[in-house]
Structure formats: structure tokens, C-alpha cells
Amino acid sequence: MSKGVLCKFFAHGACLKGEHCEFAHDWKAPSNNICSFYQKGICTYGSRCRYEHVKVCRSSSDSPLPIELPYGGAVSTAASSPPPALGHDDMLSDDNHVICSFSGHGDCPRGEDCPHIHGDLCPICDKRCLHPFRPQEREEHLKSCEKRRKHMEALRCSQEIECSVCLEAVLSKPTSAERKFGILSECDHSFCISCIRNWRSSSSTSGIHLNSAVRACPLCRRLSYFVIPSVVWYSSSEEKQEIVQSYKTKLRSIDCKHFDFGNGTCPFGTSCFYRHAFHDGRLEEVVVRHVGGDDGDAVVAKDMRSFFRTIV
């Protein structure tokens, strides 16, 4: 009996049973595209589910179960005839249908007889994956594609960038941990992350100020107080700021191990990029004192973290 029903795994190119499958592997067979999890009330995909969400309602205890179809009307489970077929134009008017996976990645073998929506062509990834009736989903996909395109373009332009210390192409290094740039905040010289970290940790400080020896660029000697690891190199100041802000945002979601939820003291004070939060979720309150410098500019005298920690 089930041999007359199209195998839904075969329809998506994922049937592992082959000729031993109890369902039909023939595009002319009627499709069985009803989500059994939705009928049980446990489908977690919601509107993103690729199968039909049809409701089964019982009119009486003795009567057969009528199925409410998404295109209107109902059919009894006791009826032997299949439900009326949907036209492709009728299905395109319902935004509850998902986009055909075959159409999204190429050509759909069922063409106009496909029970799924054939999406609009994305101008960036050149795939028919834009849902015609979900503007928010379309916008999210376009933003994701544009972000991916920019990343791939930046990755392509970064292939030939060499480290100014070891003179090797950064993205051609043997291990993935080494294939990262170490971006200095105050200059535009390129370094691999391992070379610039070794420089800042092993520079001799005898007779030289700490800032000049450790935090300065090896080439231009400009002070940079932090290094940003990145898998791509920037081509403009705007791209550099975007990389820096993305790095800081990521660190702000990580708890500082030195602060230790208020049990420790962070040596970086107000310059720490990590999150300083207590066990109850409260963020540490920071008050910075400013005093006038010799040149008339206001400078930071001392942060008040420890003071507020003692009175909380």
C-alpha cells in the first residue's frame, strides 16, 4: 500500500534504503509530505519545517478523523482517494510553505509540479533561496550573504600579506593557530600573531621605558596598548575599526578570570576588555578620577574599582 506513496527521504535525496524502501521512488507517485511531529504537537521547527503542517481534529468519538488541509477543506482519514493536488500558483500564495531545497541549490527535477515554493534568486549567492512572502527572512539572508561576501573578499586580499618580522605569508603558515594576523591598534604594520606576541613578551627592558620596549611597534615605535587577532587583514580604516569592535564585543561576553566574580582583582583595571560581573549578574561599577596634567589635558589618576568593591 505504501509503495504508491512517494518516499519523502527520496524527495530530498536522502533515502538510504534504496530499492528496499517500502515507499515509492518515483516522482509520479503522490507525495506524503505531512509532518507527523506537528500532528503530535511536538514539531520544533514551526514555520521553518519543510513538511506540511496539517491538523487532525476529531469531530466525535465514533467518526473518522478529518484532516484540515492548509489550502482549505478537509478530507476524512477513512477515504481512499488522495486529497486534491495543489497547483503551483496556489502554493505560492501561502507563506507557510518552505523553499524547495533542490531549487535553492540548483534545478528542481519536479519543476512546476513541486509542492514547495521556488524561491527568488539571491543577487549575491546566485541561489533561489529568497522566500517571496517572508520579508524579514529575505533581509536576514541578504545581510548574511553580504557579510559572507565581504569576508571572502577580505580573505582573498589577505593571502599575500606578509609578517614584517618573519617575512612569511601569514595565511600560508603550517598550523591554523599561526594563520592569524596580530593587528596593532595604533599602526598599520602587518605581523603574524605569534611574532608580535613574542616581541611584546620578550623585549628587553633594561634602560628603556616599559611602554617603549614592550608596547611599541617593532618598526615605527608607535605605542599600541593591545593586539587584535584576526584571520583577515583590513584594507581601510573602517574595516580595521570593525575588526576591533567585533573583537571587543566578543570579549565583553566572557567573564574576566582575574576579577573572578568579585573575589579577585583585575590588574588591567578600567582597560580590561572582559566582563566584570558578580555572581548575581550585577556589573562592576567603575568611577574614573581625572586630574589636570602638566600640559593642561585631563589624565586618569586611578580607577576606583577596589574602593567600590569594599563598600558593596
mmCIF file of C-alpha atoms in Angstrom:
data_model
loop_
_atom_site.group_PDB
_atom_site.id
_atom_site.type_symbol
_atom_site.label_atom_id
_atom_site.label_comp_id
_atom_site.label_asym_id
_atom_site.label_seq_id
_atom_site.Cartn_x
_atom_site.Cartn_y
_atom_site.Cartn_z
ATOM 1 C CA MET A 1 0.000 0.000 0.000
ATOM 2 C CA SER A 2 2.798 2.404 0.892
ATOM 3 C CA LYS A 3 4.582 1.718 -2.408
ATOM 4 C CA GLY A 4 2.128 4.114 -4.030
ATOM 5 C CA VAL A 5 3.293 6.995 -1.817
ATOM 6 C CA LEU A 6 6.415 8.974 -2.655
ATOM 7 C CA CYS A 7 9.260 8.486 -0.168
ATOM 8 C CA LYS A 8 9.904 11.858 1.465
ATOM 9 C CA PHE A 9 13.556 10.971 2.037
ATOM 10 C CA PHE A 10 13.942 10.175 -1.661
ATOM 11 C CA ALA A 11 12.296 13.513 -2.469
ATOM 12 C CA HIS A 12 15.109 15.251 -0.587
ATOM 13 C CA GLY A 13 17.833 12.955 -1.912
ATOM 14 C CA ALA A 14 18.489 11.303 1.454
ATOM 15 C CA CYS A 15 16.896 7.824 1.336
ATOM 16 C CA LEU A 16 19.376 5.177 2.476
ATOM 17 C CA LYS A 17 17.188 2.122 1.824
ATOM 18 C CA GLY A 18 17.348 2.333 -1.946
ATOM 19 C CA GLU A 19 15.311 -0.354 -3.708
ATOM 20 C CA HIS A 20 14.441 -1.910 -0.341
ATOM 21 C CA CYS A 21 12.461 1.163 0.706
ATOM 22 C CA GLU A 22 8.784 0.459 1.391
ATOM 23 C CA PHE A 23 7.813 3.773 -0.233
ATOM 24 C CA ALA A 24 7.897 4.664 -3.913
ATOM 25 C CA HIS A 25 10.969 6.192 -5.537
ATOM 26 C CA ASP A 26 9.012 7.641 -8.419
ATOM 27 C CA TRP A 27 8.316 11.334 -8.965
ATOM 28 C CA LYS A 28 4.885 10.460 -10.404
ATOM 29 C CA ALA A 29 3.763 8.937 -7.105
ATOM 30 C CA PRO A 30 1.661 11.174 -4.809
ATOM 31 C CA SER A 31 3.757 12.840 -2.138
ATOM 32 C CA ASN A 32 3.361 12.117 1.554
ATOM 33 C CA ASN A 33 4.589 15.413 2.878
ATOM 34 C CA ILE A 34 2.648 15.631 6.161
ATOM 35 C CA CYS A 35 4.663 16.367 9.309
ATOM 36 C CA SER A 36 3.897 13.640 11.839
ATOM 37 C CA PHE A 37 5.558 15.624 14.626
ATOM 38 C CA TYR A 38 3.189 18.557 14.039
ATOM 39 C CA GLN A 39 0.198 16.223 14.304
ATOM 40 C CA LYS A 40 1.543 15.110 17.684
ATOM 41 C CA GLY A 41 2.097 18.741 18.681
ATOM 42 C CA ILE A 42 5.872 18.408 19.092
ATOM 43 C CA CYS A 43 7.323 19.918 15.886
ATOM 44 C CA THR A 44 10.065 22.314 16.959
ATOM 45 C CA TYR A 45 10.703 23.786 13.501
ATOM 46 C CA GLY A 46 7.444 25.720 13.333
ATOM 47 C CA SER A 47 7.070 27.698 10.120
ATOM 48 C CA ARG A 48 10.570 26.601 9.059
ATOM 49 C CA CYS A 49 9.550 22.937 8.813
ATOM 50 C CA ARG A 50 9.888 21.542 5.295
ATOM 51 C CA TYR A 51 6.834 19.282 5.693
ATOM 52 C CA GLU A 52 3.143 20.147 5.600
ATOM 53 C CA HIS A 53 1.566 21.200 8.893
ATOM 54 C CA VAL A 54 -1.954 19.766 8.729
ATOM 55 C CA LYS A 55 -4.173 19.425 11.773
ATOM 56 C CA VAL A 56 -6.059 16.302 12.749
ATOM 57 C CA CYS A 57 -9.294 17.072 14.601
ATOM 58 C CA ARG A 58 -11.838 14.582 15.947
ATOM 59 C CA SER A 59 -15.478 15.607 15.437
ATOM 60 C CA SER A 60 -16.831 12.715 17.522
ATOM 61 C CA SER A 61 -15.538 9.595 19.192
ATOM 62 C CA ASP A 62 -17.002 7.294 16.550
ATOM 63 C CA SER A 63 -16.419 9.309 13.394
ATOM 64 C CA PRO A 64 -13.242 9.044 11.336
ATOM 65 C CA LEU A 65 -10.569 11.705 11.739
ATOM 66 C CA PRO A 66 -10.927 14.549 9.244
ATOM 67 C CA ILE A 67 -7.688 16.267 8.268
ATOM 68 C CA GLU A 68 -7.765 20.028 7.873
ATOM 69 C CA LEU A 69 -5.731 20.818 4.800
ATOM 70 C CA PRO A 70 -3.656 24.023 4.583
ATOM 71 C CA TYR A 71 -5.401 25.063 1.358
ATOM 72 C CA GLY A 72 -8.870 24.800 2.886
ATOM 73 C CA GLY A 73 -11.399 21.999 3.222
ATOM 74 C CA ALA A 74 -10.932 18.648 4.889
ATOM 75 C CA VAL A 75 -10.576 15.025 3.938
ATOM 76 C CA SER A 76 -11.500 12.019 6.032
ATOM 77 C CA THR A 77 -8.826 9.545 7.005
ATOM 78 C CA ALA A 78 -11.231 6.774 6.046
ATOM 79 C CA ALA A 79 -11.440 7.973 2.453
ATOM 80 C CA SER A 80 -9.394 6.017 -0.027
ATOM 81 C CA SER A 81 -8.991 8.823 -2.543
ATOM 82 C CA PRO A 82 -5.992 11.149 -2.084
ATOM 83 C CA PRO A 83 -6.539 14.861 -1.360
ATOM 84 C CA PRO A 84 -6.815 17.169 -4.358
ATOM 85 C CA ALA A 85 -3.472 18.233 -5.747
ATOM 86 C CA LEU A 86 -2.320 21.780 -5.234
ATOM 87 C CA GLY A 87 -1.468 23.912 -8.191
ATOM 88 C CA HIS A 88 1.889 25.660 -8.158
ATOM 89 C CA ASP A 89 0.229 29.096 -8.243
ATOM 90 C CA ASP A 90 -1.942 28.180 -5.256
ATOM 91 C CA MET A 91 1.054 27.111 -3.228
ATOM 92 C CA LEU A 92 2.945 30.306 -3.988
ATOM 93 C CA SER A 93 0.232 32.310 -2.237
ATOM 94 C CA ASP A 94 0.848 30.566 1.109
ATOM 95 C CA ASP A 95 3.811 31.821 3.130
ATOM 96 C CA ASN A 96 3.685 28.743 5.395
ATOM 97 C CA HIS A 97 5.432 26.653 2.748
ATOM 98 C CA VAL A 98 9.177 26.265 2.808
ATOM 99 C CA ILE A 99 11.515 26.782 -0.119
ATOM 100 C CA CYS A 100 12.355 23.712 -2.188
ATOM 101 C CA SER A 101 15.863 22.560 -1.282
ATOM 102 C CA PHE A 102 16.535 21.397 -4.851
ATOM 103 C CA SER A 103 15.525 24.767 -6.273
ATOM 104 C CA GLY A 104 17.627 26.567 -3.672
ATOM 105 C CA HIS A 105 20.778 24.733 -4.758
ATOM 106 C CA GLY A 106 20.125 24.298 -8.463
ATOM 107 C CA ASP A 107 17.308 22.837 -10.542
ATOM 108 C CA CYS A 108 14.252 21.103 -9.122
ATOM 109 C CA PRO A 109 13.505 17.855 -11.018
ATOM 110 C CA ARG A 110 9.755 18.256 -10.420
ATOM 111 C CA GLY A 111 9.550 21.730 -11.905
ATOM 112 C CA GLU A 112 6.055 23.215 -11.756
ATOM 113 C CA ASP A 113 4.700 20.103 -10.012
ATOM 114 C CA CYS A 114 6.886 20.660 -6.954
ATOM 115 C CA PRO A 115 4.826 21.009 -3.737
ATOM 116 C CA HIS A 116 7.325 23.503 -2.321
ATOM 117 C CA ILE A 117 7.954 27.135 -3.125
ATOM 118 C CA HIS A 118 10.653 28.009 -5.633
ATOM 119 C CA GLY A 119 12.401 30.995 -4.082
ATOM 120 C CA ASP A 120 13.557 34.180 -5.744
ATOM 121 C CA LEU A 121 17.126 34.489 -6.984
ATOM 122 C CA CYS A 122 19.578 35.981 -4.488
ATOM 123 C CA PRO A 123 21.786 38.529 -6.311
ATOM 124 C CA ILE A 124 24.751 37.764 -4.031
ATOM 125 C CA CYS A 125 24.976 33.969 -3.729
ATOM 126 C CA ASP A 126 23.115 33.368 -7.029
ATOM 127 C CA LYS A 127 20.772 30.795 -5.455
ATOM 128 C CA ARG A 128 16.985 30.709 -5.450
ATOM 129 C CA CYS A 129 16.693 30.877 -1.683
ATOM 130 C CA LEU A 130 14.776 34.129 -1.060
ATOM 131 C CA HIS A 131 11.299 33.427 0.271
ATOM 132 C CA PRO A 132 8.774 35.512 -1.721
ATOM 133 C CA PHE A 133 6.433 36.067 1.258
ATOM 134 C CA ARG A 134 8.811 36.463 4.218
ATOM 135 C CA PRO A 135 10.477 39.891 4.019
ATOM 136 C CA GLN A 136 12.302 39.517 7.328
ATOM 137 C CA GLU A 137 13.783 36.194 6.260
ATOM 138 C CA ARG A 138 14.826 37.721 2.922
ATOM 139 C CA GLU A 139 16.535 40.632 4.655
ATOM 140 C CA GLU A 140 18.393 38.347 7.057
ATOM 141 C CA HIS A 141 19.596 36.181 4.186
ATOM 142 C CA LEU A 142 20.798 39.191 2.184
ATOM 143 C CA LYS A 143 22.683 40.568 5.191
ATOM 144 C CA SER A 144 24.248 37.176 5.852
ATOM 145 C CA CYS A 145 25.263 36.808 2.201
ATOM 146 C CA GLU A 146 26.738 40.308 2.087
ATOM 147 C CA LYS A 147 28.721 39.686 5.268
ATOM 148 C CA ARG A 148 29.999 36.378 3.893
ATOM 149 C CA ARG A 149 30.916 38.009 0.584
ATOM 150 C CA LYS A 150 32.921 40.752 2.312
ATOM 151 C CA HIS A 151 34.690 38.187 4.471
ATOM 152 C CA MET A 152 35.651 36.070 1.464
ATOM 153 C CA GLU A 153 36.874 39.151 -0.399
ATOM 154 C CA ALA A 154 38.967 40.226 2.597
ATOM 155 C CA LEU A 155 40.308 36.686 2.910
ATOM 156 C CA ARG A 156 41.305 36.690 -0.756
ATOM 157 C CA CYS A 157 43.087 40.040 -0.424
ATOM 158 C CA SER A 158 44.901 38.824 2.713
ATOM 159 C CA GLN A 159 46.570 35.854 1.048
ATOM 160 C CA GLU A 160 49.722 37.766 0.076
ATOM 161 C CA ILE A 161 50.147 39.852 3.243
ATOM 162 C CA GLU A 162 53.469 39.037 4.920
ATOM 163 C CA CYS A 163 54.573 39.373 8.509
ATOM 164 C CA SER A 164 57.064 42.227 8.951
ATOM 165 C CA VAL A 165 59.163 40.129 11.350
ATOM 166 C CA CYS A 166 59.394 36.607 9.889
ATOM 167 C CA LEU A 167 58.667 37.785 6.299
ATOM 168 C CA GLU A 168 56.304 34.847 5.689
ATOM 169 C CA ALA A 169 52.797 34.994 4.268
ATOM 170 C CA VAL A 170 50.629 34.860 7.372
ATOM 171 C CA LEU A 171 47.843 32.745 5.863
ATOM 172 C CA SER A 172 50.378 30.241 4.477
ATOM 173 C CA LYS A 173 51.743 29.170 7.852
ATOM 174 C CA PRO A 174 51.521 25.451 8.714
ATOM 175 C CA THR A 175 49.040 25.497 11.615
ATOM 176 C CA SER A 176 45.676 27.213 11.978
ATOM 177 C CA ALA A 177 46.792 28.891 15.217
ATOM 178 C CA GLU A 178 49.615 30.617 13.327
ATOM 179 C CA ARG A 179 47.424 31.694 10.406
ATOM 180 C CA LYS A 180 46.245 34.842 12.173
ATOM 181 C CA PHE A 181 47.265 38.473 11.976
ATOM 182 C CA GLY A 182 48.215 40.465 15.050
ATOM 183 C CA ILE A 183 46.704 43.902 14.412
ATOM 184 C CA LEU A 184 48.156 46.769 16.431
ATOM 185 C CA SER A 185 45.680 49.415 17.491
ATOM 186 C CA GLU A 186 47.828 52.447 16.624
ATOM 187 C CA CYS A 187 49.715 51.489 13.464
ATOM 188 C CA ASP A 188 49.168 49.655 10.186
ATOM 189 C CA HIS A 189 52.201 47.364 10.023
ATOM 190 C CA SER A 190 51.350 43.714 9.443
ATOM 191 C CA PHE A 191 52.509 40.964 11.792
ATOM 192 C CA CYS A 192 51.532 37.386 12.431
ATOM 193 C CA ILE A 193 50.044 36.843 15.857
ATOM 194 C CA SER A 194 52.909 34.675 17.123
ATOM 195 C CA CYS A 195 55.670 37.121 16.125
ATOM 196 C CA ILE A 196 54.073 40.214 17.625
ATOM 197 C CA ARG A 197 53.202 38.396 20.842
ATOM 198 C CA ASN A 198 56.750 37.087 21.160
ATOM 199 C CA TRP A 199 58.058 40.602 20.588
ATOM 200 C CA ARG A 200 55.839 42.118 23.256
ATOM 201 C CA SER A 201 56.621 39.409 25.801
ATOM 202 C CA SER A 202 60.393 39.042 25.325
ATOM 203 C CA SER A 203 61.629 42.583 24.604
ATOM 204 C CA SER A 204 64.448 43.678 26.865
ATOM 205 C CA THR A 205 63.528 46.486 29.241
ATOM 206 C CA SER A 206 66.988 47.302 30.579
ATOM 207 C CA GLY A 207 67.460 51.055 30.443
ATOM 208 C CA ILE A 208 64.303 51.519 28.354
ATOM 209 C CA HIS A 209 60.847 52.554 29.462
ATOM 210 C CA LEU A 210 58.409 49.648 29.592
ATOM 211 C CA ASN A 211 55.964 51.243 27.153
ATOM 212 C CA SER A 212 58.704 51.943 24.604
ATOM 213 C CA ALA A 213 60.103 48.418 24.759
ATOM 214 C CA VAL A 214 57.065 46.181 25.006
ATOM 215 C CA ARG A 215 54.094 48.068 23.642
ATOM 216 C CA ALA A 216 55.766 49.809 20.715
ATOM 217 C CA CYS A 217 55.615 48.640 17.117
ATOM 218 C CA PRO A 218 58.922 46.981 16.102
ATOM 219 C CA LEU A 219 59.078 49.210 13.007
ATOM 220 C CA CYS A 220 57.556 52.622 13.686
ATOM 221 C CA ARG A 221 57.791 52.522 17.522
ATOM 222 C CA ARG A 222 54.242 53.805 17.939
ATOM 223 C CA LEU A 223 52.627 52.645 21.171
ATOM 224 C CA SER A 224 49.764 50.155 20.906
ATOM 225 C CA TYR A 225 48.202 49.003 24.153
ATOM 226 C CA PHE A 226 46.574 45.864 22.780
ATOM 227 C CA VAL A 227 46.834 43.385 19.896
ATOM 228 C CA ILE A 228 43.790 42.161 17.982
ATOM 229 C CA PRO A 229 43.973 38.641 16.495
ATOM 230 C CA SER A 230 42.259 38.401 13.116
ATOM 231 C CA VAL A 231 42.069 35.878 10.276
ATOM 232 C CA VAL A 232 41.856 38.675 7.681
ATOM 233 C CA TRP A 233 43.761 41.882 7.032
ATOM 234 C CA TYR A 234 41.957 45.164 6.548
ATOM 235 C CA SER A 235 42.129 47.466 3.537
ATOM 236 C CA SER A 236 40.683 50.626 5.115
ATOM 237 C CA SER A 237 40.427 52.299 8.498
ATOM 238 C CA GLU A 238 36.701 51.496 8.601
ATOM 239 C CA GLU A 239 37.388 47.785 8.187
ATOM 240 C CA LYS A 240 40.032 47.979 10.919
ATOM 241 C CA GLN A 241 37.599 49.613 13.338
ATOM 242 C CA GLU A 242 35.014 46.964 12.509
ATOM 243 C CA ILE A 243 37.510 44.201 13.346
ATOM 244 C CA VAL A 244 38.496 45.935 16.598
ATOM 245 C CA GLN A 245 34.898 46.488 17.703
ATOM 246 C CA SER A 246 33.947 42.907 16.849
ATOM 247 C CA TYR A 247 36.874 41.656 18.944
ATOM 248 C CA LYS A 248 35.949 43.851 21.915
ATOM 249 C CA THR A 249 32.295 42.835 21.717
ATOM 250 C CA LYS A 250 33.259 39.169 21.788
ATOM 251 C CA LEU A 251 35.476 39.660 24.852
ATOM 252 C CA ARG A 252 32.776 41.597 26.709
ATOM 253 C CA SER A 253 30.682 38.429 26.764
ATOM 254 C CA ILE A 254 33.443 36.483 28.582
ATOM 255 C CA ASP A 255 33.913 36.758 32.346
ATOM 256 C CA CYS A 256 37.292 38.073 33.480
ATOM 257 C CA LYS A 257 39.290 35.325 35.209
ATOM 258 C CA HIS A 258 41.225 37.863 37.291
ATOM 259 C CA PHE A 259 38.089 39.573 38.592
ATOM 260 C CA ASP A 260 36.631 36.133 39.428
ATOM 261 C CA PHE A 261 33.070 37.382 40.085
ATOM 262 C CA GLY A 262 34.317 39.906 42.655
ATOM 263 C CA ASN A 263 36.654 37.553 44.517
ATOM 264 C CA GLY A 264 39.827 38.753 42.787
ATOM 265 C CA THR A 265 41.488 41.881 41.467
ATOM 266 C CA CYS A 266 41.985 42.555 37.777
ATOM 267 C CA PRO A 267 45.442 44.043 37.103
ATOM 268 C CA PHE A 268 44.190 45.759 33.942
ATOM 269 C CA GLY A 269 41.647 47.914 35.775
ATOM 270 C CA THR A 270 39.476 50.017 33.503
ATOM 271 C CA SER A 271 41.428 48.848 30.438
ATOM 272 C CA CYS A 272 40.182 45.265 30.730
ATOM 273 C CA PHE A 273 38.044 44.137 27.794
ATOM 274 C CA TYR A 274 36.475 41.218 29.651
ATOM 275 C CA ARG A 275 33.261 41.344 31.636
ATOM 276 C CA HIS A 276 33.469 42.225 35.320
ATOM 277 C CA ALA A 277 30.297 40.810 36.834
ATOM 278 C CA PHE A 278 29.326 39.435 40.233
ATOM 279 C CA HIS A 279 27.595 36.117 40.875
ATOM 280 C CA ASP A 280 24.183 37.800 40.972
ATOM 281 C CA GLY A 281 24.709 39.262 37.497
ATOM 282 C CA ARG A 282 25.497 42.839 38.586
ATOM 283 C CA LEU A 283 28.224 44.520 36.601
ATOM 284 C CA GLU A 284 31.027 46.199 38.494
ATOM 285 C CA GLU A 285 30.554 49.937 38.816
ATOM 286 C CA VAL A 286 33.601 51.890 37.717
ATOM 287 C CA VAL A 287 34.330 55.513 38.576
ATOM 288 C CA VAL A 288 37.408 57.035 37.000
ATOM 289 C CA ARG A 289 39.082 60.060 38.560
ATOM 290 C CA HIS A 290 40.620 62.662 36.273
ATOM 291 C CA VAL A 291 43.237 65.237 37.196
ATOM 292 C CA GLY A 292 44.865 68.000 35.208
ATOM 293 C CA GLY A 293 48.201 67.171 33.636
ATOM 294 C CA ASP A 294 51.197 69.441 33.166
ATOM 295 C CA ASP A 295 50.120 70.219 29.620
ATOM 296 C CA GLY A 296 46.591 71.131 30.688
ATOM 297 C CA ASP A 297 44.980 67.885 29.498
ATOM 298 C CA ALA A 298 42.892 65.712 31.792
ATOM 299 C CA VAL A 299 44.501 62.365 32.625
ATOM 300 C CA VAL A 300 43.256 59.334 34.543
ATOM 301 C CA ALA A 301 44.646 59.319 38.063
ATOM 302 C CA LYS A 302 43.377 55.997 39.397
ATOM 303 C CA ASP A 303 40.357 53.787 38.925
ATOM 304 C CA MET A 304 38.030 53.260 41.871
ATOM 305 C CA ARG A 305 37.274 49.547 41.376
ATOM 306 C CA SER A 306 38.771 48.410 44.688
ATOM 307 C CA PHE A 307 37.029 51.205 46.588
ATOM 308 C CA PHE A 308 33.573 50.258 45.344
ATOM 309 C CA ARG A 309 34.297 46.572 45.881
ATOM 310 C CA THR A 310 34.894 47.197 49.592
ATOM 311 C CA ILE A 311 31.633 49.060 50.147
ATOM 312 C CA VAL A 312 29.337 46.756 48.125
#
